[in-house]
XYZ file of C-alpha atoms in Angstrom:
567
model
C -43.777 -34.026 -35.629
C -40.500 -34.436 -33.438
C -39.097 -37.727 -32.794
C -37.023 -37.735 -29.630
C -35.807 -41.373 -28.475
C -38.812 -43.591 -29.494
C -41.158 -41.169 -28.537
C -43.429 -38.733 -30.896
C -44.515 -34.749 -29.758
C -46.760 -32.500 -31.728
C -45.569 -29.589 -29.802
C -47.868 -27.153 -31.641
C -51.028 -28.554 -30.604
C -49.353 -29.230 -27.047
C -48.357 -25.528 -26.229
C -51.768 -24.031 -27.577
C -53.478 -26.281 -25.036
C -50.967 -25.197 -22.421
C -51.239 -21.278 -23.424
C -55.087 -22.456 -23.230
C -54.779 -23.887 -19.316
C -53.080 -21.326 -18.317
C -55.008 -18.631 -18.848
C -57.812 -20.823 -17.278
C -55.465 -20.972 -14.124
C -54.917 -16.859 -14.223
C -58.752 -16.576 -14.240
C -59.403 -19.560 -11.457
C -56.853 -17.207 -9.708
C -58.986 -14.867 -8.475
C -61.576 -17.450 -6.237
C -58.343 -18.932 -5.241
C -58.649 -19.605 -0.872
C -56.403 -20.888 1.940
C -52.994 -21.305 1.460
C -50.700 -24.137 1.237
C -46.493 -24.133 3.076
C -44.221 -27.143 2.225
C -41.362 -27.026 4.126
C -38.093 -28.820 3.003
C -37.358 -30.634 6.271
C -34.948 -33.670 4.748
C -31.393 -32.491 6.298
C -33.314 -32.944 10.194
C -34.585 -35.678 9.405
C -31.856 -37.985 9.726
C -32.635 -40.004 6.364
C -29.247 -40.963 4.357
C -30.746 -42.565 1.613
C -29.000 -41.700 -1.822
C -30.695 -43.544 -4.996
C -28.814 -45.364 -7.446
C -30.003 -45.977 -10.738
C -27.134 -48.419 -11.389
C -26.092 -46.830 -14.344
C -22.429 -47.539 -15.714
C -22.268 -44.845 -18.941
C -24.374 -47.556 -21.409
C -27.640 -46.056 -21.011
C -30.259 -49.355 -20.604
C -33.530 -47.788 -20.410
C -33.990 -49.235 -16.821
C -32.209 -46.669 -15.506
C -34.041 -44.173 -16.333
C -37.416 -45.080 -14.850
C -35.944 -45.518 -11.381
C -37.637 -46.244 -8.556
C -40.809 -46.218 -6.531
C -41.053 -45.582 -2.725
C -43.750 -46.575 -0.076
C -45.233 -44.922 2.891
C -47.040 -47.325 5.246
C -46.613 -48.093 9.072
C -44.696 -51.120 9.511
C -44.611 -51.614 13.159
C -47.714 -50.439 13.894
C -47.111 -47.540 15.954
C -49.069 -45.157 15.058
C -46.360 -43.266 13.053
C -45.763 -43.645 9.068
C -42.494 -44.804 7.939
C -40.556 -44.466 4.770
C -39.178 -47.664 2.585
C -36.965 -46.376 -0.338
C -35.806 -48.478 -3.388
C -33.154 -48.910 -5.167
C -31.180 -49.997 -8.389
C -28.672 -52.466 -8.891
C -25.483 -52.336 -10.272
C -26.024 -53.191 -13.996
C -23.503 -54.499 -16.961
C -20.198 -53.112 -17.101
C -20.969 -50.906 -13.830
C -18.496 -51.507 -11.134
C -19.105 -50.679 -7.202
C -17.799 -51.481 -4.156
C -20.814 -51.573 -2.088
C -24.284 -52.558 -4.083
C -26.977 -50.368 -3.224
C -29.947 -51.792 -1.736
C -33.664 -50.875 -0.982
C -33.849 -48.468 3.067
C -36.778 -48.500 5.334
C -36.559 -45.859 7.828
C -38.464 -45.988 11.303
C -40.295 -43.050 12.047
C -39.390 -41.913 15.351
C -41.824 -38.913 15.783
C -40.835 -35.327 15.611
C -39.364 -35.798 12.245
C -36.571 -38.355 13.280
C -36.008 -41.476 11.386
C -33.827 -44.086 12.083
C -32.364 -46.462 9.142
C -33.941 -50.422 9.995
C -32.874 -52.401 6.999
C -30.766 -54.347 7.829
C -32.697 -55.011 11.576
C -35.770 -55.509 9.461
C -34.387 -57.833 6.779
C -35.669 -55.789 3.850
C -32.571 -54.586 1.948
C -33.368 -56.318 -1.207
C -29.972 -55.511 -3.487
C -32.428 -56.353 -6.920
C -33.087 -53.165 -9.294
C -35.921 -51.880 -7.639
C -38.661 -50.453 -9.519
C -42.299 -50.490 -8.217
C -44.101 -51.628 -4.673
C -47.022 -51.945 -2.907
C -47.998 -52.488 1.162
C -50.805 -54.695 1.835
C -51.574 -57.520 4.299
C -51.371 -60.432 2.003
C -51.752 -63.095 4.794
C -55.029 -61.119 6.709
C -52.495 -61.212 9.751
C -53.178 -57.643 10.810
C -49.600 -56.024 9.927
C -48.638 -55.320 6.306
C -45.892 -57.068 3.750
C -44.451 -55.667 1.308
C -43.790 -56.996 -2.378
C -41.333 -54.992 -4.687
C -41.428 -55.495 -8.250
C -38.037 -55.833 -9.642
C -35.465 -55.667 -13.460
C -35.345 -59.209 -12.456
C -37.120 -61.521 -10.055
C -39.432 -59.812 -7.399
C -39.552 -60.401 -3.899
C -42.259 -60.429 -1.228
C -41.475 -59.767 2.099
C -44.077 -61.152 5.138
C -44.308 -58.972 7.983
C -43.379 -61.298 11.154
C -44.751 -58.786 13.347
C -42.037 -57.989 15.531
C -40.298 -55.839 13.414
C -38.763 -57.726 10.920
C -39.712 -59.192 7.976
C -39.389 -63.269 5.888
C -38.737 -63.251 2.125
C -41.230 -65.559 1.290
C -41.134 -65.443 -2.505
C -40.665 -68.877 -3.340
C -43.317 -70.040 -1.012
C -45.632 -67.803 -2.190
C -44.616 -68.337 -6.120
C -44.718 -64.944 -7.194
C -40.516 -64.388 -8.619
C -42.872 -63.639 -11.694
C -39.752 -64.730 -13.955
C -37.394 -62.123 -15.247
C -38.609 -59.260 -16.237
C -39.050 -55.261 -16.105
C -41.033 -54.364 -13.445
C -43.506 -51.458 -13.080
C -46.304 -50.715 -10.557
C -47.503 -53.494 -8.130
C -51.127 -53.265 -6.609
C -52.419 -55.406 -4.189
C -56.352 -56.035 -4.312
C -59.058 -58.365 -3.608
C -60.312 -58.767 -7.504
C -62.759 -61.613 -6.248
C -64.543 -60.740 -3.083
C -62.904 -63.408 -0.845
C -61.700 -61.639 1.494
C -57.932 -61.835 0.793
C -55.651 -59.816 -1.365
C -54.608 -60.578 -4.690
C -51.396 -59.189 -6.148
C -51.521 -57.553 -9.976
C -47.741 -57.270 -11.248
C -47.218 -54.224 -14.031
C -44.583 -54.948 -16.485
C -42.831 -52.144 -18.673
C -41.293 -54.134 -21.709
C -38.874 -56.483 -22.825
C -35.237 -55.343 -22.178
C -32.692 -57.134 -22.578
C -28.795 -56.534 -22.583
C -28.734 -58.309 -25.928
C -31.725 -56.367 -27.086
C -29.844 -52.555 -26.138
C -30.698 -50.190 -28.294
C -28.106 -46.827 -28.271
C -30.080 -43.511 -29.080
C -28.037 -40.499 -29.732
C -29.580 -36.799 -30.303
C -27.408 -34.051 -32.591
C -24.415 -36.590 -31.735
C -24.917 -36.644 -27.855
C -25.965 -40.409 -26.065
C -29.440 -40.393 -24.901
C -31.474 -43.097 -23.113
C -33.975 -44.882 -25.936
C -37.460 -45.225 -25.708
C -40.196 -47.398 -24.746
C -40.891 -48.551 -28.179
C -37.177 -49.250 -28.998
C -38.095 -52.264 -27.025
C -41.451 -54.962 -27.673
C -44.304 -54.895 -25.394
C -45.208 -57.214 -23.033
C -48.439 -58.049 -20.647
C -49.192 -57.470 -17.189
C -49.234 -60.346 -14.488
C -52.052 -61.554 -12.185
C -51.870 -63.167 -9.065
C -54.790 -64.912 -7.038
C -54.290 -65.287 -3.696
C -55.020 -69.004 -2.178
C -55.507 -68.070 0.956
C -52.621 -70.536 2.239
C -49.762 -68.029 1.760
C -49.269 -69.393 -1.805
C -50.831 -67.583 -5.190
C -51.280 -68.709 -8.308
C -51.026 -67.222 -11.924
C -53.993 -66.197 -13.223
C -52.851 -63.954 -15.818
C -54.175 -65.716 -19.025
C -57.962 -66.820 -17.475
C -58.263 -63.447 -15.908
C -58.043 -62.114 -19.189
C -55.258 -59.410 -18.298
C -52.781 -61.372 -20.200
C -54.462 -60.415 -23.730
C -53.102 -57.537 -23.386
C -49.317 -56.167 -24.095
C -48.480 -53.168 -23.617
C -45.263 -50.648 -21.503
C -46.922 -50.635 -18.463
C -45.927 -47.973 -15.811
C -47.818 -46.837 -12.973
C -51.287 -48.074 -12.420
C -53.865 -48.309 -9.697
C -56.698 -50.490 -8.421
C -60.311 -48.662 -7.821
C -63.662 -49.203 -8.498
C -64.061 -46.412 -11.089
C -67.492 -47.708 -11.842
C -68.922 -48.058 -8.435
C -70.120 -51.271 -9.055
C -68.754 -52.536 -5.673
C -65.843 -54.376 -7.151
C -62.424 -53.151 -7.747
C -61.162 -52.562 -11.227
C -57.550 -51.896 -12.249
C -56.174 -48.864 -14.335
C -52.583 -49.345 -15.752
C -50.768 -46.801 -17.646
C -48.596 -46.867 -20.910
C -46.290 -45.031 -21.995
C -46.648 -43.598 -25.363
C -49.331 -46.170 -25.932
C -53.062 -46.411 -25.143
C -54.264 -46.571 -21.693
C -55.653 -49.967 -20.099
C -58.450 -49.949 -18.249
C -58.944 -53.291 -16.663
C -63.031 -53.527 -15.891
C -63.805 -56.352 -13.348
C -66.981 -58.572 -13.457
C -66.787 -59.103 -9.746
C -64.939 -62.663 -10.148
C -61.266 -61.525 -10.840
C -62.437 -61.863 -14.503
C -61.126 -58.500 -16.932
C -62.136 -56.823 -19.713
C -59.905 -54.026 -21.196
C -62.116 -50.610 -21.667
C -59.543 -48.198 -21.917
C -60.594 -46.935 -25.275
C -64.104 -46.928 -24.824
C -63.961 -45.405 -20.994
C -62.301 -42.550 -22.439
C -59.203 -42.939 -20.496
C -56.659 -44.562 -23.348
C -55.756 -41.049 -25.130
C -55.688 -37.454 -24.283
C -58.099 -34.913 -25.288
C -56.442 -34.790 -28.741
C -56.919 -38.260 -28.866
C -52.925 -39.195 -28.512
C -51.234 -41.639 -26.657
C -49.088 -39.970 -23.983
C -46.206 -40.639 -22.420
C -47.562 -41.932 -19.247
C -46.103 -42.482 -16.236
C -47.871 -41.876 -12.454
C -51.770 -42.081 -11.818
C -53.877 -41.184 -8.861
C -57.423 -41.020 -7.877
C -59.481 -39.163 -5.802
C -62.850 -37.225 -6.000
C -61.216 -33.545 -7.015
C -64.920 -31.834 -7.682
C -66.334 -33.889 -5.011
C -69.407 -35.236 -7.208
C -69.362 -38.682 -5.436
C -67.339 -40.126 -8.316
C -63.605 -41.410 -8.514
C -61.389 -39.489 -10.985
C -57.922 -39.900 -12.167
C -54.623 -37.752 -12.341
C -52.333 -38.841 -14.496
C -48.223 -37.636 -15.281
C -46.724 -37.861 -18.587
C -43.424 -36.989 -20.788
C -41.999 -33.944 -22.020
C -44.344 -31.574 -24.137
C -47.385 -33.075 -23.246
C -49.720 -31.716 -20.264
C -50.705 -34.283 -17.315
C -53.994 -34.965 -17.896
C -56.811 -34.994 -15.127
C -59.702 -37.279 -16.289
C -63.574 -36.651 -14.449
C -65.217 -39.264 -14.341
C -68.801 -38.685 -15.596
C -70.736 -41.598 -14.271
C -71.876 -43.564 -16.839
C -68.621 -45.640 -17.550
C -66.581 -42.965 -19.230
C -64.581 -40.300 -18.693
C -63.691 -36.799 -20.201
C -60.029 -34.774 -20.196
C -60.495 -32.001 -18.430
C -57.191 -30.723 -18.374
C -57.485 -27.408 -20.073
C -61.139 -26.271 -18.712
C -59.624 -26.921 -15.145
C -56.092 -25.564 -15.545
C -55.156 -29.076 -13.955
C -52.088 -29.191 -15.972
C -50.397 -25.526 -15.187
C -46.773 -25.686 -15.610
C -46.599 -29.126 -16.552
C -45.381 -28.924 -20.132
C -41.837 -28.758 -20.605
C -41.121 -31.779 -18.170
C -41.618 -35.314 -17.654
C -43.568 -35.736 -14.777
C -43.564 -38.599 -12.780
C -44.985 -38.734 -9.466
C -48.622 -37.099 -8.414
C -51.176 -37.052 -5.729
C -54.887 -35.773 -5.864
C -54.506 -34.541 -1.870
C -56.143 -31.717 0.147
C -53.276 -30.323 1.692
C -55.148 -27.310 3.118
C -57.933 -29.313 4.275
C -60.898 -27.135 2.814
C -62.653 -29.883 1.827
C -61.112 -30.428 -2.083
C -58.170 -32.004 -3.606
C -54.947 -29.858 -4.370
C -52.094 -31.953 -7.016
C -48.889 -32.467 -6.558
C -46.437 -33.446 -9.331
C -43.025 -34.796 -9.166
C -41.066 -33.232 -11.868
C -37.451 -34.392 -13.802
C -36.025 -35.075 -17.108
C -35.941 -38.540 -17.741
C -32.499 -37.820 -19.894
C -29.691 -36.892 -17.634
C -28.157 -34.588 -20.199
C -30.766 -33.057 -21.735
C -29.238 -29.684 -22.009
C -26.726 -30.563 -24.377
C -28.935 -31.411 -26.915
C -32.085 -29.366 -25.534
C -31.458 -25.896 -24.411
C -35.301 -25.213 -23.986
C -35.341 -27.964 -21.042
C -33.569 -28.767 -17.875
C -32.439 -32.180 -16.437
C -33.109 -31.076 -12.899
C -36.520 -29.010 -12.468
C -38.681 -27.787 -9.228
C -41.632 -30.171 -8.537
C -45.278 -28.083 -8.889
C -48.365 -27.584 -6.752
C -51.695 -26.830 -8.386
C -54.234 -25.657 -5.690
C -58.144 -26.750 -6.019
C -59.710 -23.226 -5.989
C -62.684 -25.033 -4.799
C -65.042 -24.417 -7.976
C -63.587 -27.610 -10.305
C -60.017 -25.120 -11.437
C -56.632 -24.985 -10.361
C -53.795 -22.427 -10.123
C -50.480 -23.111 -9.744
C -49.033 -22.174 -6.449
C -45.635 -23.300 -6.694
C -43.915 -20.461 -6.387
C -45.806 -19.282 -2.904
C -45.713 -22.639 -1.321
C -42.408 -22.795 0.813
C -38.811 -23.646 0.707
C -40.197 -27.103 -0.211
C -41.248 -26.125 -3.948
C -38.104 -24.692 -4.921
C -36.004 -27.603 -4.752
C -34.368 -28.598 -8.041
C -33.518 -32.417 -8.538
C -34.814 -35.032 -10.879
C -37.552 -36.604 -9.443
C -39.129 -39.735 -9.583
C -41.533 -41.461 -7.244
C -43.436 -39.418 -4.532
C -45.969 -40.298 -1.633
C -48.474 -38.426 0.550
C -49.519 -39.278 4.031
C -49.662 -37.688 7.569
C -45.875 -38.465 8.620
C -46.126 -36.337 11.975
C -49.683 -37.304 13.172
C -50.559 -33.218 13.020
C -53.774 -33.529 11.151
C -52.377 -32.639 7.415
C -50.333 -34.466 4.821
C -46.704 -34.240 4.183
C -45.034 -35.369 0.649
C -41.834 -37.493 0.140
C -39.945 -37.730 -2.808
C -37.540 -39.922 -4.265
C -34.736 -38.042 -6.554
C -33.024 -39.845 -9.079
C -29.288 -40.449 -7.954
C -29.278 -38.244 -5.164
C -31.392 -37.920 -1.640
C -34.979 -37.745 -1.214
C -36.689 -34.920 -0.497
C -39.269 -34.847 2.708
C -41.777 -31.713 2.911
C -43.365 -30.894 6.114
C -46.932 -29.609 5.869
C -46.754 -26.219 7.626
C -50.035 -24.695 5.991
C -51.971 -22.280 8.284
C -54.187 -24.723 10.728
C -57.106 -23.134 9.877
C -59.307 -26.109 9.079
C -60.462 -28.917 10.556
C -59.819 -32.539 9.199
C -60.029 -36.108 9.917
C -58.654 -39.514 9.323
C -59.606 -42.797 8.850
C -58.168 -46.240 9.440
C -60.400 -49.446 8.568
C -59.968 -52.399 9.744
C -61.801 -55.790 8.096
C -62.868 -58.343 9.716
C -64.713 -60.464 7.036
C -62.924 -58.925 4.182
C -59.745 -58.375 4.122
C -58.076 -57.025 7.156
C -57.024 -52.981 5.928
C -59.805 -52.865 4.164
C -58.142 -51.897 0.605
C -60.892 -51.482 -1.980
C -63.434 -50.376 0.864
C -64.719 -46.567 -0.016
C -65.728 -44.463 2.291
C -68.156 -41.484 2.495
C -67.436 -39.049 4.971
C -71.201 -36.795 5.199
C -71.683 -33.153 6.671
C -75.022 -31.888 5.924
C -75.039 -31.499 1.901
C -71.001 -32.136 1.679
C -70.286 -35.756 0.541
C -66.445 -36.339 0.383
C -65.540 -40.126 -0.483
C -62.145 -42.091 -0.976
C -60.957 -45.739 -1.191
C -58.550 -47.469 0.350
C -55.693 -48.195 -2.311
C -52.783 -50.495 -2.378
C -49.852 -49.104 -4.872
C -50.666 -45.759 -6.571
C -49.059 -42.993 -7.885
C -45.556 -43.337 -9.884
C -44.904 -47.400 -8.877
C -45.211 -46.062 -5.335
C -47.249 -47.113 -2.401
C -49.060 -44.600 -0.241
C -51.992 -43.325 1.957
C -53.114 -46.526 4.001
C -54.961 -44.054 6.125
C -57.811 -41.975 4.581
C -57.414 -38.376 5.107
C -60.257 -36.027 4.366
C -60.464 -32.190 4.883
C -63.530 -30.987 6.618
C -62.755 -26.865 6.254
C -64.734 -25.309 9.353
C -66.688 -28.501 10.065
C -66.042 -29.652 13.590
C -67.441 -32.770 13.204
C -69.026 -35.250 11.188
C -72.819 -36.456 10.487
C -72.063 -39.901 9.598
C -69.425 -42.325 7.718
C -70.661 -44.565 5.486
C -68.063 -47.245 4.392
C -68.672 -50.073 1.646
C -66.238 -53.261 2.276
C -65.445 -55.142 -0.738
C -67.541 -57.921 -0.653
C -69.418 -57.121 2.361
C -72.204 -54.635 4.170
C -72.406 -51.051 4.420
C -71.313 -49.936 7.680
C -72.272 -46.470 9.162
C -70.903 -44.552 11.826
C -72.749 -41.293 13.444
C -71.632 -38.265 15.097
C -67.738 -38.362 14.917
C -65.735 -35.070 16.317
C -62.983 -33.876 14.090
C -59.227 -33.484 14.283
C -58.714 -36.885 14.982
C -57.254 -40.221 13.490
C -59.991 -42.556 14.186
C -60.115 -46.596 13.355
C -63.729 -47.822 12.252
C -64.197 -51.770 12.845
C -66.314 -53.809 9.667
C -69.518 -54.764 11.759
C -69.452 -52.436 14.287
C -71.311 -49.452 12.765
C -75.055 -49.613 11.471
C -76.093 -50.959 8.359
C -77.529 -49.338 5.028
C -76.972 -45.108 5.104
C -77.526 -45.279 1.232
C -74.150 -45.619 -0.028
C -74.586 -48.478 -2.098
């Protein structure tokens, strides 16, 4: 056993199921079909965002889990835009200028135009996770960051700009260090509640200094106690109160990272999985009320295969074998693989990692970001990870791993495996910076889904889609009218003959990040669409016939047909 700051490898057992998926990955090779271009677009883009961690020499842990990012369309114009964050300066680092979190306008044909300050969103906190979502059912999204410090939530006026509203609203959530933020609607009222992931407690009193063969190194997670998530129901006044301790989430301490809200047990309600890292998994099972019960163990999704706790940090979900069930993707730390989890039906899961070659390349870096997304749109999900040493000096101490590393694409081969495509995927995949957060969504309304990436200390990096347009695709925008007003927690079923492909609207995913407002679903040579059944959260199942691909289309709660047998 190897004990690198706070955190604990069995590298043997790790590389023998790495030698194991990737043989899996050279035999999935062969069935292997379409083909997948990322193009590194960021210099035309006119984004001059540059992340700062905050970091003064001292090495507080904060600084090296550094920040999220979210993709969502502010203004409503039909185009995605980008909203960076940022650190803060912390103790004993000097600057002239504090950094502060970006948004950037999307302008179409890959222009964006820097609106913080216009917008009023430039929090100068020490950014770490955020989530989109229409809080106050007014039809245009807010935006609440979770912060090293007190959070902010910023309402959407509507015209462009944005209130901080976070004393109104009560949810400052104290002083502490933040992680992923999901917004939900845990009780079927039709309004979202807000579910606030907390790593640990830090504390510039509390420091710990780590060093490895005599070099400084950034401690771990368990250098530091635990602490519990917060929960958040929403009054439906523009106030919320804390419902952390009769919710039941509070029971629970952990060093929460990235999570994500879905109904993993398609009971109609949406549940809550938060990651660890280097501790067991919660899974966060809803009774339908906004009442919790933690099932992580028994679900299957708390440890890995071998039954360890893993360094965790991103999660995503999506249907990858496209068995009508939600399955999640999940990044971790150095010498362990990511680990994809398929969800089996009955409640519980099983790590497929190695049988699906799902974590290909994965093992000698911390991995961070990820997104279960069908870039080629055939009809399955590809996986993107965000790659970079969380120590920024590794290589002193470490000459088997690299502080800055190329990000990797695994591609679905359409049978349940993956292969690793990185190296035949564009300019885009052979960028080399330490990664952090990344997001997936449509950002030039051309039918297929481009990635952003947020780099620690340096500027993001934007891929453009440019895969063959060989398939056919469509995308979805909901809109509630009873329940809450972007539908989040709604899944959908998209139907074409035998094909079933589903997704659910999510609000904060991925590595503290925010992403994917719009559904996007891959229909291969499918020109159009039998029907589209969608579930609200506490309401009807609508269904919509007959729908023509290669289009964004927005489907209205009450205006389809009811039943279609997706309950």
């Amino acid at each position: 056993m190897i004990l690198t700051g706070g955190r604990v490898f069995a590298p043997d057992i790790k590389r023998l199921s790495a030698i194991v998926a990737v043989l899996g990955c050279l035999l999935a090779c062969t069935c292997a079909h379409g083909a997948i271009v990322l193009s590194d677009v960021t210099k035309e883009t006119g984004i001059t965002f540059i992340h700062n961690d905050g970091s003064g020499g001292r090495r507080y842990i904060v600084e090296s889990v550094s920040s999220g990012l979210a993709l969502f369309d502010y203004d409503a114009d039909g185009y995605v835009d980008i909203y960076f964050l940022n650190g803060a300066p912390l103790k004993g680092t000097k600057t002239t200028v504090a950094p502060k979190n970006e948004l950037y306008r999307n302008q179409g044909n890959w222009k964006f135009t820097d609106v913080t300050d216009r917008a009023g969103v430039g929090d100068t906190g020490f950014g770490l996770g955020v989530a989109a979502g229409d809080y106050d059912n007014d039809g245009d999204l807010d935006i609440y960051v979770n912060n090293y410090g007190p959070n902010v939530l910023y309402q959407n006026n509507g015209d462009g700009t944005f209130s901080d509203v976070t004393e109104q609203a009560g949810v400052a959530d104290g002083y502490k260090v933040g992680a992923a933020a999901l917004f939900l609607d845990m009780d079927k009222d039709g309004d979202l509640d807000l579910f606030v992931g907390n790593y640990l407690d830090f504390t510039y009193e509390n420091n710990v200094t780590r060093t490895e063969k005599g070099i400084p190194m950034y401690p771990g997670p368990m250098d530091f106690p635990p602490v519990a998530n917060d929960l958040f129901r929403n009054n439906g006044d523009g106030t919320f109160t804390d419902v952390s301790v009769e919710s039941g989430v509070a029971e629970h301490q952990g060093w929460g990272m990235g999570g994500i809200a879905a109904d993993y047990d398609n009971d109609g309600d949406t549940d809550v999985h938060m990651l660890n890292d280097v501790y067991g998994n919660f899974l966060f099972e809803n009774d339908g009320t906004g009442k919790f019960t933690e099932r992580g163990l028994i679900a299957g999704l708390a440890y890995d295969v071998h039954g360890d706790d893993q360094g965790s940090m991103g999660v995503d979900c999506g249907d990858y074998d496209n068995d009508g069930r939600m399955d999640f993707y999940q990044t971790s730390y150095a010498e362990e693989l990511t680990a994809l989890y398929q969800n089996l039906g009955d409640g519980t899961f099983e790590d497929v990692t190695m049988i699906t070659g799902a974590g290909a390349g994965t093992l000698p870096h911390v991995t961070w970001g990820a997104g279960l997304v069908d870039f080629d749109n055939d009809t399955d999900r590809d996986i993107f990870i965000a790659c970079g040493h969380l120590q920024d000096n590794v290589e002193l101490y470490n000459n088997a791993a690299s502080t800055s590393v190329r990000n990797i694409l695994l591609m679905n081969t359409g049978d349940g495996r993956f292969v690793d495509v990185s190296d035949n995927s564009g300019d885009g995949m052979k960028v080399k910076l330490r990664s952090r957060a990344a997001g997936f969504d449509d950002l030039d309304n051309d039918g297929d889904v481009d990635v952003v990436i947020l780099n620690s200390r340096r500027e993001p990096t934007i891929l453009r889609n440019d895969s063959p347009k060989q398939n056919h695709w469509l995308q979805i925008k909901l809109r509630g009218t009873k329940t809450n007003r972007f539908g989040v927690g709604a899944q959908t079923k998209v139907v074409i003959g035998e094909l079933a492909l589903i997704d659910e609207v999510h609000s904060g995913r991925g590595y503290q990040s925010h992403y994917g407002s719009r559904l996007y679903f891959g229909l291969g040579r499918h020109n159009r669409v039998d029907r589209v059944e969608v579930r609200w959260i506490g309401g009807k199942t609508d269904v919509f016939r007959d729908i023509a691909a290669d289009r964004l289309v927005t489907l209205v709660e009450g205006e389809g047909s009811s039943g279609g047998g997706s309950q």
